Short mmCIF file of C-alpha atoms in Angstrom, two decimals:
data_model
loop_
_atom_site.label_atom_id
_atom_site.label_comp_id
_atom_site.label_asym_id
_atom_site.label_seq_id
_atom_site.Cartn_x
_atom_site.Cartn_y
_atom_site.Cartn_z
CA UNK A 1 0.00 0.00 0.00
CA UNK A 2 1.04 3.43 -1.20
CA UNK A 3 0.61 6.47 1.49
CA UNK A 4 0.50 10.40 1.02
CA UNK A 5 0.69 13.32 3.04
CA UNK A 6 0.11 16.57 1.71
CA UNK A 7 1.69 19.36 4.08
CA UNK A 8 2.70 23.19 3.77
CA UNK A 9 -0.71 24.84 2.98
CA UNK A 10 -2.06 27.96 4.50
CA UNK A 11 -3.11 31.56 4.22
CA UNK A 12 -1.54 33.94 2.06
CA UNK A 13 -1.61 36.94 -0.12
CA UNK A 14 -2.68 37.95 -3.62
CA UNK A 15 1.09 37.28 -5.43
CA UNK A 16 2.52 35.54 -2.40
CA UNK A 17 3.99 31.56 -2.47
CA UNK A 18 3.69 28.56 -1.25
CA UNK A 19 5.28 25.49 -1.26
CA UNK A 20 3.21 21.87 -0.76
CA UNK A 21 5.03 18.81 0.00
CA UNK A 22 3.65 15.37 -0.71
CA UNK A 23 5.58 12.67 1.72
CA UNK A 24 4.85 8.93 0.37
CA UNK A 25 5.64 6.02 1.89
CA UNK A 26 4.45 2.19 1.37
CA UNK A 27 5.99 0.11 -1.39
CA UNK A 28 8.54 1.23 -3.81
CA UNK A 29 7.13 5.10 -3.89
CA UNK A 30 9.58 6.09 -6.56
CA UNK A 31 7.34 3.58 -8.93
CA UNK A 32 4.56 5.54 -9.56
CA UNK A 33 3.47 8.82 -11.00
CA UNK A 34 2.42 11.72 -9.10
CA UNK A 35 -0.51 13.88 -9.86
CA UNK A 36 -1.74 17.43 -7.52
CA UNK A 37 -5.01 18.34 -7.69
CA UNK A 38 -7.33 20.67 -5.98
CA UNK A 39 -11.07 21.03 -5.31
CA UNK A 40 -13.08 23.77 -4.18
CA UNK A 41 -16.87 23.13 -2.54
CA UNK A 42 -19.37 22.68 -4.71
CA UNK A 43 -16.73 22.32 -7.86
CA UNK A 44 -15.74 19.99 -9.85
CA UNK A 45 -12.57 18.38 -8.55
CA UNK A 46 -8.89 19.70 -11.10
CA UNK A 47 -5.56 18.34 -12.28
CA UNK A 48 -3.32 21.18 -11.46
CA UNK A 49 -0.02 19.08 -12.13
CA UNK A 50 1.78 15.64 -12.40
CA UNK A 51 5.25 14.09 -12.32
CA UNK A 52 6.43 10.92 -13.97
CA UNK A 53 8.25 8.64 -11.46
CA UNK A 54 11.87 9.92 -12.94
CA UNK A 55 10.77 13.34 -12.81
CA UNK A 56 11.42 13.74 -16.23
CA UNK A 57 8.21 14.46 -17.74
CA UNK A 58 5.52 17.06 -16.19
CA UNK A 59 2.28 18.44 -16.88
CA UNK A 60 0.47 21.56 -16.19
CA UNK A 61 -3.36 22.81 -16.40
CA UNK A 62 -2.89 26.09 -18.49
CA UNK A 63 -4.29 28.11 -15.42
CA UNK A 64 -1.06 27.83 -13.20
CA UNK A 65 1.59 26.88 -16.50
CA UNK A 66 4.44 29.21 -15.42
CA UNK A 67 3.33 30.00 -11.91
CA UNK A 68 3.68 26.49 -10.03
CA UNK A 69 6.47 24.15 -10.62
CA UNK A 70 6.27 20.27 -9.81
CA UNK A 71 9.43 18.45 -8.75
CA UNK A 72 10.63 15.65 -6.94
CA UNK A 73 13.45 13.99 -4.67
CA UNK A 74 12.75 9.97 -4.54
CA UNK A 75 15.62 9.75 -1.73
CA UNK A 76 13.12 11.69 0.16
CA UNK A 77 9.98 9.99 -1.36
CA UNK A 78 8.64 13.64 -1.62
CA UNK A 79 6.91 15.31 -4.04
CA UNK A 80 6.56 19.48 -3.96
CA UNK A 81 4.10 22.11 -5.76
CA UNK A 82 5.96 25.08 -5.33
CA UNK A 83 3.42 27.95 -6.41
CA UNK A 84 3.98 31.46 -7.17
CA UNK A 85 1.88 34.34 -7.43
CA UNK A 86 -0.56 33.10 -6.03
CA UNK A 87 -4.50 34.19 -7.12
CA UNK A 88 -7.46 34.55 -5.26
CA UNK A 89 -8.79 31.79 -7.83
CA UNK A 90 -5.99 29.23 -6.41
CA UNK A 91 -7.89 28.90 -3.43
CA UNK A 92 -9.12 25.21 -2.67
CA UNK A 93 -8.51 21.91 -1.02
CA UNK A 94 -5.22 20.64 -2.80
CA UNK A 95 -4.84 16.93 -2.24
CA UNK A 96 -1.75 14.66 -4.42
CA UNK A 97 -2.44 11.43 -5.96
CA UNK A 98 -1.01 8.20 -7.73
CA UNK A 99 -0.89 5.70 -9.49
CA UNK A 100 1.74 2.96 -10.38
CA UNK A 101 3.96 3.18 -13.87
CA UNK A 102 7.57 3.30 -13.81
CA UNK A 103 7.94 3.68 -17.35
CA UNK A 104 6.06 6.02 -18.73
CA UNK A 105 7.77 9.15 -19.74
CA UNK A 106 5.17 11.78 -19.73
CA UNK A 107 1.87 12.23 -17.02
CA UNK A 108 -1.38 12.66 -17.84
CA UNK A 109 -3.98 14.81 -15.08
CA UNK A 110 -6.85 12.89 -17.13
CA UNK A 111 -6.38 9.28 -16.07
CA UNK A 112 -7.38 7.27 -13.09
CA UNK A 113 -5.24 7.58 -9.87
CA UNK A 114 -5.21 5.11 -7.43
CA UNK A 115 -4.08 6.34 -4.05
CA UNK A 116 -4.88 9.93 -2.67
CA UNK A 117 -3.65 11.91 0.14
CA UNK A 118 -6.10 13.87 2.77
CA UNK A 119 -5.35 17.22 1.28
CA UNK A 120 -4.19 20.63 2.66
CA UNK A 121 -6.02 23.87 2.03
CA UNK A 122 -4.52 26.89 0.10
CA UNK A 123 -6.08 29.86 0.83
CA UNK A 124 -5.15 33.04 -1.22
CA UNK A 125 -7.05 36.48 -0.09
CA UNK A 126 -6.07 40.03 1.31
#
């Protein structure tokens, strides 16, 4: 079994930053690809961004491309979000997700993902 822990979320400013951290743990968490994604209440739930398991290949939802930028360190297990100028519209429930495939060499936000963390809310107002 696969664990995740989102952490690092809070309140913040109109063009402030954040920085979310995904801690996984189980079996072989370096295996699978990694996927953030964020909900508000009474939304529809969104792919914000995802990581291949080499950390070679990422994806963005055009809404934050060239504001947030997905990494990862597998010696850590840990997978961050680190957003930037931030926008009242950023503001939900941001939970990370995954699913197993250590081959693949890009991410899709549009397929199934297996194992979710609890999420950590991102709130962005003055």
């Amino acid at each position: 079994q696969l664990q995740l822990v989102e952490s690092g979320g809070g309140l913040v400013q109109p063009g402030g930053s954040l920085r979310l951290s995904c801690a996984a743990s189980g079996v072989t968490p370096g295996n699978y690809v990694i996927g953030w994604f964020r909900q508000v209440s009474g939304k529809e739930r969104e792919g914000v961004s995802c990581i291949t398991s080499s950390g070679g290949g990422t994806n963005y939802v055009d809404s934050v491309r060239g504001r947030f930028t997905i990494s990862r360190d597998n010696a850590k297990n840990t997978v961050y979000l680190q957003m930037n100028s931030l926008k009242p519209e950023d503001t939900a429930v941001y939970y990370c997700a995954a699913f197993w495939n250590r081959y693949t060499s890009i991410c899709s936000l549009l397929v199934h993902y297996d194992f979710w963390g609890q999420g950590t809310q991102v709130t962005v107002s003055s």
